[in-house]
Short mmCIF file of C-alpha atoms in Angstrom, two decimals:
data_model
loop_
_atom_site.label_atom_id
_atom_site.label_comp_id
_atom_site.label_asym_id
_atom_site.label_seq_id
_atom_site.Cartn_x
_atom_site.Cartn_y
_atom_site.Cartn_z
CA UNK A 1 79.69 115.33 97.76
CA UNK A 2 82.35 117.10 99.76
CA UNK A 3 85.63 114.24 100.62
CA UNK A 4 87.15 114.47 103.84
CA UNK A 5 90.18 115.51 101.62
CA UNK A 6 89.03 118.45 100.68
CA UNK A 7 87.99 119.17 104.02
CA UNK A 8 91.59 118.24 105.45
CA UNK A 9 92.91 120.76 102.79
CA UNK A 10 90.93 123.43 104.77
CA UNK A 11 92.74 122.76 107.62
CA UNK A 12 91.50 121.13 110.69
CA UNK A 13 93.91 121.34 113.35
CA UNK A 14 91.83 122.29 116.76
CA UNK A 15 88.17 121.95 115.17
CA UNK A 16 86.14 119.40 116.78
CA UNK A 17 84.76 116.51 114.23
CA UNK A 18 82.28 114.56 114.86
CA UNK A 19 82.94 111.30 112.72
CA UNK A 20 79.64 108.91 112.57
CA UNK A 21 81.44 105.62 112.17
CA UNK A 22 80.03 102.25 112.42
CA UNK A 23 81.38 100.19 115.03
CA UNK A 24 78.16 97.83 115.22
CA UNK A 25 80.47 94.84 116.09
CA UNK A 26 79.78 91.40 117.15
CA UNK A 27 79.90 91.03 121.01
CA UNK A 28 80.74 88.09 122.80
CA UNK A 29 80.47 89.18 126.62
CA UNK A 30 82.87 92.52 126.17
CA UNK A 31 84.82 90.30 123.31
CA UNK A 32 85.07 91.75 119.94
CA UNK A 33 85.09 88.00 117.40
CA UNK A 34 84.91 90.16 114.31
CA UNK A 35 86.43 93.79 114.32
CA UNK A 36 86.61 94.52 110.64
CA UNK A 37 83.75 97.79 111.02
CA UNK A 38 86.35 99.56 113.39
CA UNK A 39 89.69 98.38 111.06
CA UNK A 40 87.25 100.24 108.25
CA UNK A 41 86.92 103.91 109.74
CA UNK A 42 90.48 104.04 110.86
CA UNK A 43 91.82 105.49 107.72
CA UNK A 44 89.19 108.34 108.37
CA UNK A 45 89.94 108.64 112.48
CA UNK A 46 93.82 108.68 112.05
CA UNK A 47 93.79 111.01 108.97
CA UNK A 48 91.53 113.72 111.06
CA UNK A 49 93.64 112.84 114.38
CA UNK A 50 97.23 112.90 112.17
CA UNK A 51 96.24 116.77 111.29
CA UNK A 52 95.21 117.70 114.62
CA UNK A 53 91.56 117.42 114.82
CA UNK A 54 89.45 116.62 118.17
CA UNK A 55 88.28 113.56 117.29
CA UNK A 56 84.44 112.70 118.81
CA UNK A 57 83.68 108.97 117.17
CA UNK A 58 79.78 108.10 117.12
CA UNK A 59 77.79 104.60 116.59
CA UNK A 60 75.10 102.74 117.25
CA UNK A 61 75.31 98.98 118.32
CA UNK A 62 72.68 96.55 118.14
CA UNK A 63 68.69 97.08 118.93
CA UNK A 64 68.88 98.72 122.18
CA UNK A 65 65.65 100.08 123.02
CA UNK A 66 66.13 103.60 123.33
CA UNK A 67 67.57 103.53 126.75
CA UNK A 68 70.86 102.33 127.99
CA UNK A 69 71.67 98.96 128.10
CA UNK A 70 75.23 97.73 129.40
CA UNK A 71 74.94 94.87 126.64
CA UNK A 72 75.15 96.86 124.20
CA UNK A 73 77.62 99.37 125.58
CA UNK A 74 80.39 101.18 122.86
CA UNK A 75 83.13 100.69 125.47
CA UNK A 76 84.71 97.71 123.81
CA UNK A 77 84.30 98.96 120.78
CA UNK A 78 86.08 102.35 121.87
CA UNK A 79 89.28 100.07 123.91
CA UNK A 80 89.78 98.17 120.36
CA UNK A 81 89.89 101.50 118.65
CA UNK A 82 92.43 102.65 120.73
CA UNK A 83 94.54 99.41 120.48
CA UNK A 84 94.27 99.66 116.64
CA UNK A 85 95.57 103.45 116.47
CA UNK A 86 97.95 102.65 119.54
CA UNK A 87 96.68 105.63 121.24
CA UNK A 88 94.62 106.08 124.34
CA UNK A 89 90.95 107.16 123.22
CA UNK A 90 88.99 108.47 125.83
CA UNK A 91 85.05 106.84 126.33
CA UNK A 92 82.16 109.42 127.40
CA UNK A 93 79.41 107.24 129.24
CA UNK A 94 76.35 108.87 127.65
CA UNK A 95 76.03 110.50 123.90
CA UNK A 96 75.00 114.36 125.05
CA UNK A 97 75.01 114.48 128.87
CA UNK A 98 77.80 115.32 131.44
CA UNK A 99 79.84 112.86 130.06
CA UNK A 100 80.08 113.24 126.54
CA UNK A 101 80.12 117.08 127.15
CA UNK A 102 83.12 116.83 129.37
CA UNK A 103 84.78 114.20 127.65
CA UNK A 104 84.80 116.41 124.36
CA UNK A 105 85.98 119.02 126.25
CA UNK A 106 88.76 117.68 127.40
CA UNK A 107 90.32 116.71 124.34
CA UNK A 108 93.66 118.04 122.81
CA UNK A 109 94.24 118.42 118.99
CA UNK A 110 95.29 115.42 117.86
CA UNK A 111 93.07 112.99 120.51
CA UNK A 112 90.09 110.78 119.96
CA UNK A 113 87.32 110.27 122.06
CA UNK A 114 83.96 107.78 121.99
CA UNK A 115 80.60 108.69 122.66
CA UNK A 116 77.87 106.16 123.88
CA UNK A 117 75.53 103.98 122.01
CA UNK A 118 73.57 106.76 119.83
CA UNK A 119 70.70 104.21 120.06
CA UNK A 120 70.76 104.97 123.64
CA UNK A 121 69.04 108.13 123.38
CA UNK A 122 65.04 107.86 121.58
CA UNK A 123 65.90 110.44 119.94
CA UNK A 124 68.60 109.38 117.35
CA UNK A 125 65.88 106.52 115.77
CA UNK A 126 62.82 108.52 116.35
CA UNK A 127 60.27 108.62 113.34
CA UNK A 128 58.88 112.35 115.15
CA UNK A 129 61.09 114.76 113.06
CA UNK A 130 61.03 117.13 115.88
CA UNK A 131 61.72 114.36 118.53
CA UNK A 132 65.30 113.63 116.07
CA UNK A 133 65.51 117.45 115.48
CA UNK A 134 66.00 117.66 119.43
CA UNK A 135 68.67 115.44 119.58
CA UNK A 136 70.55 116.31 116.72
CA UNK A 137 70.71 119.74 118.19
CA UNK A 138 72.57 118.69 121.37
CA UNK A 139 74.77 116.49 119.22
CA UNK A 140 75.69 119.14 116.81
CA UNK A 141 76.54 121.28 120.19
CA UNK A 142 79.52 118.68 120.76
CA UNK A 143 81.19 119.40 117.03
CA UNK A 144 82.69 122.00 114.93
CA UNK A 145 82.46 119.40 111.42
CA UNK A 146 80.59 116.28 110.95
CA UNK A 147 82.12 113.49 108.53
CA UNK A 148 79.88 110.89 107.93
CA UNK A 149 81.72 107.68 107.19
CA UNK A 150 79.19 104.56 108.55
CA UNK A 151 77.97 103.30 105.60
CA UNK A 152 76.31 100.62 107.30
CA UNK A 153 73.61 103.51 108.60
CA UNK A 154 73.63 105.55 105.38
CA UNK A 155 70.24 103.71 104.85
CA UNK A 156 68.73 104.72 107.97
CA UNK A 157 66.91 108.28 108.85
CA UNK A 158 68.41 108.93 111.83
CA UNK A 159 69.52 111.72 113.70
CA UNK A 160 73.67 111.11 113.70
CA UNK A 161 73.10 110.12 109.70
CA UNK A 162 70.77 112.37 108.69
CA UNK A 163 69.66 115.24 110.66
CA UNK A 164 73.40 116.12 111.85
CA UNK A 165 74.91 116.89 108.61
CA UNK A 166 72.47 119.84 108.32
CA UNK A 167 73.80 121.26 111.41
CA UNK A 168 77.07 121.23 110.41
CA UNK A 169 79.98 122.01 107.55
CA UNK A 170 80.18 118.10 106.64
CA UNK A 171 81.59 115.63 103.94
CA UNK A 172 81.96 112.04 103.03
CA UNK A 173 84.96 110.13 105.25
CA UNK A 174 87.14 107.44 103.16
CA UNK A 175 85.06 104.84 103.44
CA UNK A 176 81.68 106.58 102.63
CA UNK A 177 83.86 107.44 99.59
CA UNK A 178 84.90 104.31 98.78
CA UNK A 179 81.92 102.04 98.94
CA UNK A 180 79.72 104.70 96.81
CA UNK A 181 83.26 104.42 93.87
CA UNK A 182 82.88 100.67 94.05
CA UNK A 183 79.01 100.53 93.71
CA UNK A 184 79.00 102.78 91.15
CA UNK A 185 80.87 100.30 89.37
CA UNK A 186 78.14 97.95 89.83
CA UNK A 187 75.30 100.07 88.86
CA UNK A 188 77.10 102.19 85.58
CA UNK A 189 79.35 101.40 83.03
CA UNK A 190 80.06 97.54 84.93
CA UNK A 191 81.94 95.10 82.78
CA UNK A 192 80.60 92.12 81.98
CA UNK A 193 79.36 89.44 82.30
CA UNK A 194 78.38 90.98 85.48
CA UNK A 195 77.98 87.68 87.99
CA UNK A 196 75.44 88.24 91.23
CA UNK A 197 75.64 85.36 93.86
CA UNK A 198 72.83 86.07 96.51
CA UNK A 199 72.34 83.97 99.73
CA UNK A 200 71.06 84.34 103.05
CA UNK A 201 68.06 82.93 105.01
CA UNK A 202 65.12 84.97 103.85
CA UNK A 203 64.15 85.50 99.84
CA UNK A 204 62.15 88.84 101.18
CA UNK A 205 65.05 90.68 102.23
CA UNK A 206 66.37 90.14 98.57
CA UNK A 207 63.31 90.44 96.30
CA UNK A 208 64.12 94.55 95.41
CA UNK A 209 67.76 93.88 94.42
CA UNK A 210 66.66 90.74 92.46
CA UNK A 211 63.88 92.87 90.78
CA UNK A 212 66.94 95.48 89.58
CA UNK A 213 69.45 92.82 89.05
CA UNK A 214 67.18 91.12 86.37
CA UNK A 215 67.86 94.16 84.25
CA UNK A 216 71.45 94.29 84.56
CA UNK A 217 72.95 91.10 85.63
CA UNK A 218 74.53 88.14 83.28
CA UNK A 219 74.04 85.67 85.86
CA UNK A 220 72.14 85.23 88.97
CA UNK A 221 73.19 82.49 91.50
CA UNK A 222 71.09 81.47 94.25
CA UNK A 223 72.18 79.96 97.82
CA UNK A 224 71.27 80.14 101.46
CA UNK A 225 67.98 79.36 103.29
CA UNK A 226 66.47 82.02 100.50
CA UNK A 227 66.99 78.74 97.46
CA UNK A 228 64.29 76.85 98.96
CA UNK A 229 61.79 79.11 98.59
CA UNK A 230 63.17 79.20 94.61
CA UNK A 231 63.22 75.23 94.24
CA UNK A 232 59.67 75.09 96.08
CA UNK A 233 58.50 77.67 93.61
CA UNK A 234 59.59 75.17 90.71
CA UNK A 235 57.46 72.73 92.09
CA UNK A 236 60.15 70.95 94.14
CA UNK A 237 60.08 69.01 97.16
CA UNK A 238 62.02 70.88 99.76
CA UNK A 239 61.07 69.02 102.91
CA UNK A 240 61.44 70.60 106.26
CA UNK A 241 63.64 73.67 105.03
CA UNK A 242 63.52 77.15 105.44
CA UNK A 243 60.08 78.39 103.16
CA UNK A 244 59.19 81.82 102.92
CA UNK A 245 55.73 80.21 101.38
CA UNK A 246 53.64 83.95 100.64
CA UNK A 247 56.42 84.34 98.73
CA UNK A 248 56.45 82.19 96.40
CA UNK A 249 53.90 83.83 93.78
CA UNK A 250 56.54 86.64 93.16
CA UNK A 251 59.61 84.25 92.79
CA UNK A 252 57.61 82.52 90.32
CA UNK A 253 57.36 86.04 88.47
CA UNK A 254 60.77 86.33 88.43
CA UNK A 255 61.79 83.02 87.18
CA UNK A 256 59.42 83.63 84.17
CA UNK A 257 61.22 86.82 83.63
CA UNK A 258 64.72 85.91 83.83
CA UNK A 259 63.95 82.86 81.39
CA UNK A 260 62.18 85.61 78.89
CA UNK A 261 64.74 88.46 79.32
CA UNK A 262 68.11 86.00 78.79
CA UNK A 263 69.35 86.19 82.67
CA UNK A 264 70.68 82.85 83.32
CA UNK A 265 69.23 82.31 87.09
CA UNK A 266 71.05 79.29 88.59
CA UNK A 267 69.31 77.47 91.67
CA UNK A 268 71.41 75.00 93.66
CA UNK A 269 71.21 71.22 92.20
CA UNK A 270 71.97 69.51 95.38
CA UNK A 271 72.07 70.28 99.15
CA UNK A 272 73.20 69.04 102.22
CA UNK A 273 70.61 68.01 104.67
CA UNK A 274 69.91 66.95 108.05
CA UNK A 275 67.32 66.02 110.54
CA UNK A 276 67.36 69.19 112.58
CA UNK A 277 69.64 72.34 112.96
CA UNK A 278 72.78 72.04 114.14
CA UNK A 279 74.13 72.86 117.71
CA UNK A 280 75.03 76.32 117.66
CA UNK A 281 76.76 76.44 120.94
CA UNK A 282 79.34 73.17 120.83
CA UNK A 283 79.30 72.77 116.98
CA UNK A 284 78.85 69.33 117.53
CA UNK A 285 79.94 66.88 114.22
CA UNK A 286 76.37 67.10 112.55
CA UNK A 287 76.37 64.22 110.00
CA UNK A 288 75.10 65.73 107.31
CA UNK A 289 74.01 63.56 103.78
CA UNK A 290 74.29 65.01 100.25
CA UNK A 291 70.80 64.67 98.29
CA UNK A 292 69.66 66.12 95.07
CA UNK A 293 67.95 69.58 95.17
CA UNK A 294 64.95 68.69 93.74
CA UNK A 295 64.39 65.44 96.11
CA UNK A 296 64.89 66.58 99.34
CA UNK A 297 63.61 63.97 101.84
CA UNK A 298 59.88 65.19 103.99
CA UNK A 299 62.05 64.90 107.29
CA UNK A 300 64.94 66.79 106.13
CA UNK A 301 66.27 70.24 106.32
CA UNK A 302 68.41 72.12 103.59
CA UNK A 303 71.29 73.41 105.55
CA UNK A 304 74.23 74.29 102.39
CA UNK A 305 74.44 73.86 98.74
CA UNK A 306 75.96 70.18 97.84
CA UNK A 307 79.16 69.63 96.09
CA UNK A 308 78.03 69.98 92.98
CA UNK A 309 76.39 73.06 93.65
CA UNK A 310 79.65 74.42 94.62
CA UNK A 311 81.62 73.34 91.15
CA UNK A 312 78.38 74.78 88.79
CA UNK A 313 79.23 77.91 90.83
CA UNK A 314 82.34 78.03 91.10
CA UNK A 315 82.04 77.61 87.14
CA UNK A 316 79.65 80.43 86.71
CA UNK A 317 82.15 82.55 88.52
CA UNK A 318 84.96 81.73 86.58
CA UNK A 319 84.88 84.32 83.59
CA UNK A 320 83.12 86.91 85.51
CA UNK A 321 84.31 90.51 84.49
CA UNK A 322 82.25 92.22 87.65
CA UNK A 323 80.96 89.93 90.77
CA UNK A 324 78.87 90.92 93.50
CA UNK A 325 78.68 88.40 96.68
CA UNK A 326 76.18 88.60 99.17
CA UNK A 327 74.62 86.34 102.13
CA UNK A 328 76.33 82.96 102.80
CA UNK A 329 75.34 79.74 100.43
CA UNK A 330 74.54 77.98 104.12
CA UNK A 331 74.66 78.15 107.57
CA UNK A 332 78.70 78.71 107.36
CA UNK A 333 79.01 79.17 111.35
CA UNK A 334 79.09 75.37 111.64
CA UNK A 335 82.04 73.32 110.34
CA UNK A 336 79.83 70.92 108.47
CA UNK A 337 77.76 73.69 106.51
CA UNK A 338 80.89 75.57 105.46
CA UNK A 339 81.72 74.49 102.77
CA UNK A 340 79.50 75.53 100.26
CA UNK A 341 80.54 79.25 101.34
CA UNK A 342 83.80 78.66 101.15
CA UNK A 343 83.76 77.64 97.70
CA UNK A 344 82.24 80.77 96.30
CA UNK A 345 84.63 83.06 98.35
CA UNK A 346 87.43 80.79 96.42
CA UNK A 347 85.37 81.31 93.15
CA UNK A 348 85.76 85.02 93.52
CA UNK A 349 89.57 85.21 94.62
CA UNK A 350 90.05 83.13 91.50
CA UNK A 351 88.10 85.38 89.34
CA UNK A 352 90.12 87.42 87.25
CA UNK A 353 87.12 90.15 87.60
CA UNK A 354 86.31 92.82 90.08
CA UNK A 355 84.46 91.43 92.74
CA UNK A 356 82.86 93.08 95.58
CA UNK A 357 81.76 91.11 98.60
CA UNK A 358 78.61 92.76 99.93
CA UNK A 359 78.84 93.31 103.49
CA UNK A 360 76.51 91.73 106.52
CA UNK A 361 77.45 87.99 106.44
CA UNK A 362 79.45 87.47 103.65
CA UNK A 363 81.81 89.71 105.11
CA UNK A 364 81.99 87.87 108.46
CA UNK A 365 82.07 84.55 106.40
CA UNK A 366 85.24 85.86 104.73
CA UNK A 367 87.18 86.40 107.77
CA UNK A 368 85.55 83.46 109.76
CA UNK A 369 86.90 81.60 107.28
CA UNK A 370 90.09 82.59 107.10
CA UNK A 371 90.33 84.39 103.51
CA UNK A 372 92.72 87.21 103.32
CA UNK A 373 90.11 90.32 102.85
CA UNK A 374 92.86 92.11 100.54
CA UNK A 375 92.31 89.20 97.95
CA UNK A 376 89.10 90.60 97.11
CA UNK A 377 88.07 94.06 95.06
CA UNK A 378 86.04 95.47 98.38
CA UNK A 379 84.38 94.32 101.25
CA UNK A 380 81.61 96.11 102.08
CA UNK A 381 81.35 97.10 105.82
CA UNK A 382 77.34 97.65 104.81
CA UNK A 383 75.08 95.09 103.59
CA UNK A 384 71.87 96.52 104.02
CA UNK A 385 72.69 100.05 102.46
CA UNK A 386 74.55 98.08 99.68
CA UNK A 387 71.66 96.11 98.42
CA UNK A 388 69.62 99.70 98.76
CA UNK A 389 71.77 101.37 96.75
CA UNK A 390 71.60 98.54 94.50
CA UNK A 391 67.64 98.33 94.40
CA UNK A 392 68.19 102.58 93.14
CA UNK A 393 66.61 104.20 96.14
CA UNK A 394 68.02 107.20 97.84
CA UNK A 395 69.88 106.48 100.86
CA UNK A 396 68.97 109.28 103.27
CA UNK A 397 72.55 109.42 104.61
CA UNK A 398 74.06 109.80 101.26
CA UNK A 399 71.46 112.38 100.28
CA UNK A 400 72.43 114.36 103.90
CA UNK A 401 76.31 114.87 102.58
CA UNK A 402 75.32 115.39 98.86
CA UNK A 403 75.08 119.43 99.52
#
């Protein structure tokens, strides 16, 4: 895979690049609560800009459906990038019409500009190759070089990933390069014992990884809405919490498993609980009590791992070699179901390992809760292509920049 080094060594003062970035930030109105995606490709955009490249920064945001949407619009994603590199960066208003054509084209060496949302256009998500074909055409019309460097999208088959890079010289930008270096340190050669902590609401979005991980990991601990389905597999009462009941069958299977094959799967031994979800909007004081994981009351929902949940962790944690963190241990947003997050994010900064928090989130949790991100080995800016590359499968826009 080609570096954006080695294409910078080539020389590309005057060129136009076409960087495919991932700028899928939180929006709150036109209010950016969590920019860490756009802090992540500035290395790239000011290294390109620094040696007097034109500059044309692509992204999707959100689930727009195929059309424009002003909710979803790039524009305060492209004003924050251009407060962070304390330059103006110019906005186009579509991704290959009048706009982004003249926008592009107005661009000195050295400047930056912003398409649209790619998801805009039907094209860029299309499953009709020739439909994606189409529209990677037009985009490839706006660029001299392509550096992919959204590893949030690498898992996707879309036409700015993975139909673009075909169209054009290309290579990997310096955080494409840096998140496959630190997952390659979780998949080869990883010191142990290797620690996974896996949380989030649903056990089906983590069944693949937890397949792999039952070949390679030490220790597997289990949080998040996904631990219910675990304790209700075990025959526990679980009450009114989160149950992903079709499920159960094949977290059964891999109970069995890890008990034959020596992986030491840890499931949460108590939780706090409440009568209902908390209030989202005014994070109201929600009262939670502490009960026992395997005795959680009919009317009760699971809503974080209990406090001594959070000190088994934390213990499991502690002589870690390798750690990889992801999906929150509860619903972290609220105050009251914080805690239980918090403590593994302390677990790892007081690991003496290499840990790697796994995007989506864990990484939001992080800066929510007001960790220092340099503390940690990595922060993944992609949790979705993370656990992908995890589960082995070819991510197609890895395999697009491989040539």
């Amino acid at each position: 895979m080609k570096t954006i080094d080695e294409l910078l060594s080539e020389g590309v003062a005057g060129r136009r690049v076409f960087v495919r970035a991932d700028l899928n930030v939180p929006l709150d109105g036109t209010t950016i609560p969590d920019d860490g995606r756009i802090r992540a490709v500035l290395p790239t955009v000011k290294a390109l800009a620094e040696a007097g490249a034109r500059v044309v920064v692509a992204s999707h945001l959100g689930r727009p459906k195929g059309a424009p949407d002003p909710a979803f619009s790039l524009g305060p994603a492209a004003a924050r990038l251009g407060e962070l590199l304390g330059a103006d960066v110019a906005f186009a208003t579509d991704t290959v019409g009048e706009s982004a054509a003249s926008t592009v084209a107005g661009l000195a060496d050295g400047q930056v500009a912003v398409l649209e949302n790619l998801r805009f256009n039907p094209g860029e998500t299309s499953k009709d190759d020739a439909e994606r074909a189409a529209f990677a055409d037009r985009l490839a019309a706006l660029a001299d070089l392509y550096v992919g460097d959204g590893f949030g999208a690498v898992h996707r088959k879309h036409a700015s990933v993975y139909d673009l890079p075909a169209r054009l010289p290309h290579a990997a930008g310096h955080l494409i390069a840096t998140e496959v270096g630190v997952l390659k340190k979780l998949t080869e050669d990883v010191r142990r014992p290797y620690v996974v902590a896996l949380g989030g609401a649903k056990v089906s979005d983590k069944l693949a990884v937890i397949d792999q991980l039952l070949d390679r990991a030490d220790r597997i601990l289990i949080g998040g809405g996904m631990a219910y389905t675990f304790l209700k597999a075990k025959g526990h009462e679980i009450g009114a919490s989160l149950l992903q009941e079709d499920q159960i069958p094949v977290v059964r299977e891999y109970l069995d498993r890890a008990e034959k094959t020596g992986v030491e799967l840890v499931l949460p031994v108590d939780t706090l609980v409440a009568a209902e979800f908390p209030d989202m909007r005014t994070k109201a004081p929600a009262h939670p009590e502490t009960v026992a994981a395997d005795a959680i009351p009919a009317d009760r929902m699971g809503l974080d791992i209990g406090p001594e949940t959070r000190k088994l962790y934390a213990s499991k944690l502690a002589d870690a070699a390798t750690v990889f963190w992801n999906g929150p241990m509860g619903v972290f947003e609220h105050p009251d179901y914080a805690e239980g997050t918090r403590a593994v994010a302390q677990a790892l900064l007081d690991s003496p390992g290499f840990t790697v928090v796994g995007g989506g989130d864990s990484a939001a949790a992080v800066r929510t809760l007001g960790f220092d991100e340099q503390a940690f080995g990595h922060i993944s800016t992609g949790g979705g292509a993370s656990l992908e590359y995890l589960e082995g499968k070819t991510l197609p826009g890895l395999a697009a920049l491989e040539d």
